[in-house]
Structures are given as structure tokens and as C-alpha cells.
CSV table of C-alpha atoms in Angstrom, one decimal:
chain,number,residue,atom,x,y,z
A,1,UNK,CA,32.6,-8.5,-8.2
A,2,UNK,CA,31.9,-8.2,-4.4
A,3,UNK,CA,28.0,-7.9,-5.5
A,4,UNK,CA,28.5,-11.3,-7.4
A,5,UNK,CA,30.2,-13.1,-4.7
A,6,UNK,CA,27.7,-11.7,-1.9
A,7,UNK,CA,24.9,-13.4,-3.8
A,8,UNK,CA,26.7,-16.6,-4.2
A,9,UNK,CA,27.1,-16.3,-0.2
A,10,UNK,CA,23.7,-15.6,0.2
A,11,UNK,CA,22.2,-18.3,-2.2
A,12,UNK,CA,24.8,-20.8,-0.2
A,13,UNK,CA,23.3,-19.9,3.3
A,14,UNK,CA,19.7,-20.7,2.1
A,15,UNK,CA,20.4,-23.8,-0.3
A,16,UNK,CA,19.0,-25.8,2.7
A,17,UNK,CA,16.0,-23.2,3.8
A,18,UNK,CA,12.4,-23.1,2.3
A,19,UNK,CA,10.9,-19.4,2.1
A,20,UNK,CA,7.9,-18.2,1.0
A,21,UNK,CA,6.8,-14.5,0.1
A,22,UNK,CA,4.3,-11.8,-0.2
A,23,UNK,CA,4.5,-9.4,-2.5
A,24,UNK,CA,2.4,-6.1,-2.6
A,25,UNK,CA,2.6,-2.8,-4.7
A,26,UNK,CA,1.1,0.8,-4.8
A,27,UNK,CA,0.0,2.7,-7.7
A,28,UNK,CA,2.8,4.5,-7.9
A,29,UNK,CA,5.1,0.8,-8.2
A,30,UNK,CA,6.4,1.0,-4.6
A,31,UNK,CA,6.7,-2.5,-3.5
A,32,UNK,CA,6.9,-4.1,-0.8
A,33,UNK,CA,8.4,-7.7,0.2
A,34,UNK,CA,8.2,-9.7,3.0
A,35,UNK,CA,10.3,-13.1,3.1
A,36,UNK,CA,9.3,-15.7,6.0
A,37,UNK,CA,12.2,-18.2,6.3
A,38,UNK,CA,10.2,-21.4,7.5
A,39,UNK,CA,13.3,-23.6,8.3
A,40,UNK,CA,15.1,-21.0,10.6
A,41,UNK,CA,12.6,-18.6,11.6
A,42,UNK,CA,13.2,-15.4,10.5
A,43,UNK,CA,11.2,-12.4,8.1
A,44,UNK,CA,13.1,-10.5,5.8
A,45,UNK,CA,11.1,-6.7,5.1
A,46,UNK,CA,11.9,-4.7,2.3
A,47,UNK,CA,10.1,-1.9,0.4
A,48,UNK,CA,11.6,0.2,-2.7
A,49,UNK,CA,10.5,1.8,-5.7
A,50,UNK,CA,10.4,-0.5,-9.0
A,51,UNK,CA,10.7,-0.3,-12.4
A,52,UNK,CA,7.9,-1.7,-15.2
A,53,UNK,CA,9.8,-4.8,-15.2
A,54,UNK,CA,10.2,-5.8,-11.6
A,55,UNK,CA,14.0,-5.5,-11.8
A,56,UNK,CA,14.5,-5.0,-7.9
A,57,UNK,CA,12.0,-7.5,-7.0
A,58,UNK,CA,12.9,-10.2,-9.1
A,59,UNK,CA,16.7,-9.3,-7.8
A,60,UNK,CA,15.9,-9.6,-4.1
A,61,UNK,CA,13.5,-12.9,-4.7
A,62,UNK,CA,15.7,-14.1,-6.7
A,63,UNK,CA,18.1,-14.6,-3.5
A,64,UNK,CA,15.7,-16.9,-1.7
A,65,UNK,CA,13.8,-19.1,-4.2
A,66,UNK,CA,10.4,-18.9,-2.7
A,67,UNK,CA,8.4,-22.0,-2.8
A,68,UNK,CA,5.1,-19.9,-2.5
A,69,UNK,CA,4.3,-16.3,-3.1
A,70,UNK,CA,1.6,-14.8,-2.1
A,71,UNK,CA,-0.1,-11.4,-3.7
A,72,UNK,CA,-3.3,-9.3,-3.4
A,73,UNK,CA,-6.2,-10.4,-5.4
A,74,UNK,CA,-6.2,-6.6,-6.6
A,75,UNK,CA,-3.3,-7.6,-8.2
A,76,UNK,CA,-4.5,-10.5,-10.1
A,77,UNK,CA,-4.0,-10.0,-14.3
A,78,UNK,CA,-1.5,-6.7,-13.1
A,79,UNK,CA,1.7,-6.7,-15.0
A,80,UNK,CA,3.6,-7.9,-11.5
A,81,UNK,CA,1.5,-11.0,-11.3
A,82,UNK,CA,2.5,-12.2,-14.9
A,83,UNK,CA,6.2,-11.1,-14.0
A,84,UNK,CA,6.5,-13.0,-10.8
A,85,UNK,CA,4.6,-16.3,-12.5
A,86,UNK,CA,6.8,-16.2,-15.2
A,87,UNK,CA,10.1,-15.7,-13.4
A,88,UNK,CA,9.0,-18.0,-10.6
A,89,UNK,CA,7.4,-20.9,-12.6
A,90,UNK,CA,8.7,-23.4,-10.6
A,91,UNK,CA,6.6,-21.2,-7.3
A,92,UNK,CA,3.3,-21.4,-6.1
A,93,UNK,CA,1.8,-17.8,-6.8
A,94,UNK,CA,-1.1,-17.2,-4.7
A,95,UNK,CA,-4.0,-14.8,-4.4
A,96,UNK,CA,-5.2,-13.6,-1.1
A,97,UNK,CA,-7.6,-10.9,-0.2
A,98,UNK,CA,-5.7,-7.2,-0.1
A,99,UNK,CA,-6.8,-6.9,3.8
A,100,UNK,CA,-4.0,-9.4,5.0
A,101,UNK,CA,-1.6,-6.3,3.5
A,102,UNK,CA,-2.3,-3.9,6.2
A,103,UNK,CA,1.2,-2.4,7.4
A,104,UNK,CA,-0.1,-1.1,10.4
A,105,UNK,CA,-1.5,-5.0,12.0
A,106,UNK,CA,1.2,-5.9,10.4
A,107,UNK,CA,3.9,-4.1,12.1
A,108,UNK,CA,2.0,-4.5,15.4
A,109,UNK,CA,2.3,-8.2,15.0
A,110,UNK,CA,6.2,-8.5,14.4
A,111,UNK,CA,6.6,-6.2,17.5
A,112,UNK,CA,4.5,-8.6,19.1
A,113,UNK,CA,5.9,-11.2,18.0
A,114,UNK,CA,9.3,-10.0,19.2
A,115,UNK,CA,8.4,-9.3,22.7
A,116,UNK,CA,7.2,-12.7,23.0
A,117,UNK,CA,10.6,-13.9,21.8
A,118,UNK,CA,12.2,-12.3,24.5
A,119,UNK,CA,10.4,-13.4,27.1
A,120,UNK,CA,10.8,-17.3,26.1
């Protein structure tokens, strides 16, 4: 019950918000989500291990109703890309080149990023 009414919270706190997504996996079905709030700036990071049906990520996207999600090309035709388009028909899926998921420019960005928050 308390899992039922925190998504109801949740889905109430972003009924005004647009968010887009990226989505990436490994071979082993590790995934890995970011979620970029564009109406009150914010990212959202998670990574977990999935099963063949995407039953974690579709549960955690599921929350934010992304207008656009974006995955690696290498992904293109992969069960995941036929998942997400299917639950998220009303979403723009997007392919983009596997190089813009790079954790490592990726983490040194946010931190970036957050330093320059500070000193604004």
C-alpha cells in the first residue's frame, strides 16, 4: 500500500513537469537511466540489473512520463528498443550514437556542473 501511494505522490509532483530520458544497457542487462527534468532542473541517475522484460525500467520510467527517450544506436532492433517503443508510444524514442554514454564524461560533467551551481 505505501508503494502504491508513493507513486501516486510522485506522479502528482511531476503532472506539471516535462522529462526526457536516456536509457542504456550492458550485455549482461544492467541498465542504466538518466532522467533530466526540463521544467525544474534536476537529473534523476539510476542503474540496476533487469529482467528480459524491462520490469524495473518500465517501473521507474513509468513515474515520469518521458516526452523523449533517447538510446544507443547499438541498441536499435534490441529487445529493449521494442519494449520502451511499445510501452511509451505516446514518447519520442530516439537513436543517438553509443559515445554520448560514456560514464566517466559523464560523471565529470554533473560534477562540473554542480560546482558551477554553487558558485552562482
Amino acid at each position: 500500500a505505501g508503494s502504491a501511494s508513493s507513486r501516486c505522490i510522485t506522479s502528482a509532483l511531476h503532472d506539471n513537469a516535462k522529462f526526457f530520458c536516456a536509457v542504456v544497457e550492458n550485455r549482461l542487462r544492467e541498465v542504466g537511466i538518466a532522467i533530466v527534468n526540463l521544467t525544474n532542473p534536476a537529473i534523476y541517475l539510476s542503474s540496476f540489473a533487469d529482467n528480459y522484460q524491462y520490469n524495473h525500467c518500465i517501473s521507474k520510467m513509468s513515474l515520469y512520463h518521458p516526452t523523449k527517450i533517447l538510446i544507443s544506436k547499438t541498441s536499435e532492433g534490441s529487445q529493449m528498443h521494442g519494449v520502451l517503443e511499445r510501452t511509451f508510444s505516446s514518447s519520442s524514442v530516439n537513436l543517438v550514437a553509443r559515445k554520448y554514454f560514456n560514464e566517466t564524461k559523464g560523471s565529470l560533467t554533473l560534477k562540473q556542473l554542480a560546482v558551477d551551481e554553487e558558485n552562482v
